[in-house]
CSV table of N, CA and C in Angstrom, one decimal:
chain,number,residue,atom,x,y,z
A,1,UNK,N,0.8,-1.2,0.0
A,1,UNK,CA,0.0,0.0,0.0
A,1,UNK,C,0.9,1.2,0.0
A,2,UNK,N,0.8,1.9,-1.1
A,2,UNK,CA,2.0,2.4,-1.5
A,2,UNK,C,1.1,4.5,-1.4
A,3,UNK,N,0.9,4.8,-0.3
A,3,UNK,CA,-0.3,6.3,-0.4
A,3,UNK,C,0.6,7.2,0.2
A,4,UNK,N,0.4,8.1,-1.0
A,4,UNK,CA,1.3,9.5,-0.6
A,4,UNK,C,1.1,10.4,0.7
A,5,UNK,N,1.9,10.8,0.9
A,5,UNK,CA,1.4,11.5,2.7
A,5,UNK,C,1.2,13.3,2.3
A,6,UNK,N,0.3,13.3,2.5
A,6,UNK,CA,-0.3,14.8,2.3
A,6,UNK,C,0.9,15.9,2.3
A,7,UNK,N,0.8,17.1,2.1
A,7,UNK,CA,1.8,17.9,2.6
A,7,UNK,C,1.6,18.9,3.2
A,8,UNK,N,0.3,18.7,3.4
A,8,UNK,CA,-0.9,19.2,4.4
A,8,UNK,C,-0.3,19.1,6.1
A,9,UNK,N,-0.7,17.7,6.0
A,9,UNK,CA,0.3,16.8,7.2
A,9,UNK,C,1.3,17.3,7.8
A,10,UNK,N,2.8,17.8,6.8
A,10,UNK,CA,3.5,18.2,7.6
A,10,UNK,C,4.2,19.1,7.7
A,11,UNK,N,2.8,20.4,7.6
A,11,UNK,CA,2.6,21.6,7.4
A,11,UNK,C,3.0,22.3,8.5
A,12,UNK,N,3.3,23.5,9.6
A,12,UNK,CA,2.6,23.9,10.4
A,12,UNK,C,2.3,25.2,9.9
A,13,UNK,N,0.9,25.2,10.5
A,13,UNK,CA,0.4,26.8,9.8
A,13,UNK,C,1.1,28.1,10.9
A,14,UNK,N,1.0,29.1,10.4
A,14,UNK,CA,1.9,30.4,11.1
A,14,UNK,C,0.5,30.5,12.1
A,15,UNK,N,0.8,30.9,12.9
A,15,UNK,CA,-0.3,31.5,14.2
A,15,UNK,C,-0.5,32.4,13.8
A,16,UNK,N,-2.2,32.5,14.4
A,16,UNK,CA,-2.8,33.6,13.9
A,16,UNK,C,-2.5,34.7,15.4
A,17,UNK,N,-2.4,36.1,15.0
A,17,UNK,CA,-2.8,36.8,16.6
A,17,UNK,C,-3.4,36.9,17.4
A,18,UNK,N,-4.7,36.5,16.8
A,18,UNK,CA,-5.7,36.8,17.6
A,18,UNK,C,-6.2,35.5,18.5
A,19,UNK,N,-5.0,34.5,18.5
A,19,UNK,CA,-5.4,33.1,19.1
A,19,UNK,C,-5.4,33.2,20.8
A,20,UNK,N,-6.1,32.1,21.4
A,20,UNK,CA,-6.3,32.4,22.8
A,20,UNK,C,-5.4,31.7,23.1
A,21,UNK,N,-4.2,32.3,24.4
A,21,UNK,CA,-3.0,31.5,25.3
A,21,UNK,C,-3.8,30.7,26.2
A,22,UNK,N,-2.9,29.6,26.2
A,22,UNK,CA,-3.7,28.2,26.7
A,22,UNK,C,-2.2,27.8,27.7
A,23,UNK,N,-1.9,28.6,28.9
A,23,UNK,CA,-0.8,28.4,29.6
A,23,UNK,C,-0.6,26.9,30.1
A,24,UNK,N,-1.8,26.7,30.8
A,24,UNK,CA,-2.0,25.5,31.3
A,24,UNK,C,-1.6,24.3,30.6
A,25,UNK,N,-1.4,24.4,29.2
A,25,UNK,CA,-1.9,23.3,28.5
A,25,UNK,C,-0.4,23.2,27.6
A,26,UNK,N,0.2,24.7,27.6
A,26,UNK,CA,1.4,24.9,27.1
A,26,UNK,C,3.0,23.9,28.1
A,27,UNK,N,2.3,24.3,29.4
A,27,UNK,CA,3.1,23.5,30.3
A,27,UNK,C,2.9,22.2,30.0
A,28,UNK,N,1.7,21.1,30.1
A,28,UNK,CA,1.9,20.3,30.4
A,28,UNK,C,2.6,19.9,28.7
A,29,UNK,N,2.5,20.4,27.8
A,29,UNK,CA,3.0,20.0,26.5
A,29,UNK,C,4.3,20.1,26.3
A,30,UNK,N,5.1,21.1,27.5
A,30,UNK,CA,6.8,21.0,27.4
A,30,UNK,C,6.9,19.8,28.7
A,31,UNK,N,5.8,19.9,29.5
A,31,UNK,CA,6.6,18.4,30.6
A,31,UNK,C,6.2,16.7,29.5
A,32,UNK,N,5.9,16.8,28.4
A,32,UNK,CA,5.7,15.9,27.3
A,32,UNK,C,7.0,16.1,26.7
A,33,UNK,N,7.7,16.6,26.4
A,33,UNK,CA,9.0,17.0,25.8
A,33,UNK,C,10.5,16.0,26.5
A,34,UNK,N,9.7,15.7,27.8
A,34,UNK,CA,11.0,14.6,28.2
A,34,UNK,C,10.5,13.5,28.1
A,35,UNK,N,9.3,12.8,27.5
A,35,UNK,CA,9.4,11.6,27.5
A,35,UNK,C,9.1,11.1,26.0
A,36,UNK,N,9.6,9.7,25.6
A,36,UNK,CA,9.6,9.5,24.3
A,36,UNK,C,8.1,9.6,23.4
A,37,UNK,N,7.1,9.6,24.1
A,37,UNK,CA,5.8,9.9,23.0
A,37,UNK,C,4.9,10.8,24.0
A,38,UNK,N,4.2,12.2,23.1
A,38,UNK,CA,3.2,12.5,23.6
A,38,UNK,C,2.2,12.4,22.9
A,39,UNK,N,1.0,12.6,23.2
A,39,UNK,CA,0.0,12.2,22.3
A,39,UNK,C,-0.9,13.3,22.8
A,40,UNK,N,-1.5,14.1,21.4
A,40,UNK,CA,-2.4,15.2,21.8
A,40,UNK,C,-4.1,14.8,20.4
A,41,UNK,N,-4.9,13.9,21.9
A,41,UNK,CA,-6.1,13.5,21.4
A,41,UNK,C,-7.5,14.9,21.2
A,42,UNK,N,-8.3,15.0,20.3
A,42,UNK,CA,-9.4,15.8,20.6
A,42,UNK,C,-9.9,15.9,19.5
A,43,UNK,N,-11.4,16.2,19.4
A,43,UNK,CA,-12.5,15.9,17.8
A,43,UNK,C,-11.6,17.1,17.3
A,44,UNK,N,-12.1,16.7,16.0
A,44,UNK,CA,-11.8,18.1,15.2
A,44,UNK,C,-12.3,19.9,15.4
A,45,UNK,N,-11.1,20.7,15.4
A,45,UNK,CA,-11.9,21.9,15.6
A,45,UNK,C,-11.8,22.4,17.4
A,46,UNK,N,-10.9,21.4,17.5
A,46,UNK,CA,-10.7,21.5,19.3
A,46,UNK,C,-8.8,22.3,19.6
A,47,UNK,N,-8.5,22.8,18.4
A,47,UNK,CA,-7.0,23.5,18.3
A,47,UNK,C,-6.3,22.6,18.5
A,48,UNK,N,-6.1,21.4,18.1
A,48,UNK,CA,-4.6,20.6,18.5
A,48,UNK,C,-3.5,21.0,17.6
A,49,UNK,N,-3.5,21.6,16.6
A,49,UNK,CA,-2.7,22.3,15.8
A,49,UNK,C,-2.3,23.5,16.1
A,50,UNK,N,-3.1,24.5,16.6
A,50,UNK,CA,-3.3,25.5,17.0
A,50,UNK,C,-2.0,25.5,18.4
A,51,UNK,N,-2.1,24.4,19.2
A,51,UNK,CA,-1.7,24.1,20.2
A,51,UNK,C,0.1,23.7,20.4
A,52,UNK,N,0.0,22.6,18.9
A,52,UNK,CA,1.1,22.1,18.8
A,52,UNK,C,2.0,23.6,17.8
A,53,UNK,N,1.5,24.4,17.3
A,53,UNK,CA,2.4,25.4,16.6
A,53,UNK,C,2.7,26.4,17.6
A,54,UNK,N,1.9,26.2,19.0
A,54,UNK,CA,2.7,27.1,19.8
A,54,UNK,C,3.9,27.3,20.6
């Protein structure tokens, strides 16, 4: 199964300004930074991108 990987994928989009700081969430995503896998679950439209480009 031979399917091309978007380039969508492994995009990150530039932040917008007017986005809401999410401190709480910024922390716990740098104490994920010492261990070998983090995983950031949530439906669509819930900023995990948003989150991960911060």
């Amino acid at each position: 199964m031979d399917e091309p990987i978007l380039k969508t994928k492994l995009y990150v989009p530039p932040l917008r300004p007017e986005i809401v700081s999410r401190p709480r969430l910024l922390a716990r995503m740098k104490m994920g930074l010492q261990l070998k896998l983090t995983l950031v679950a949530a439906p669509a439209g819930y900023g995990k991108t948003t989150l991960l480009s911060e």
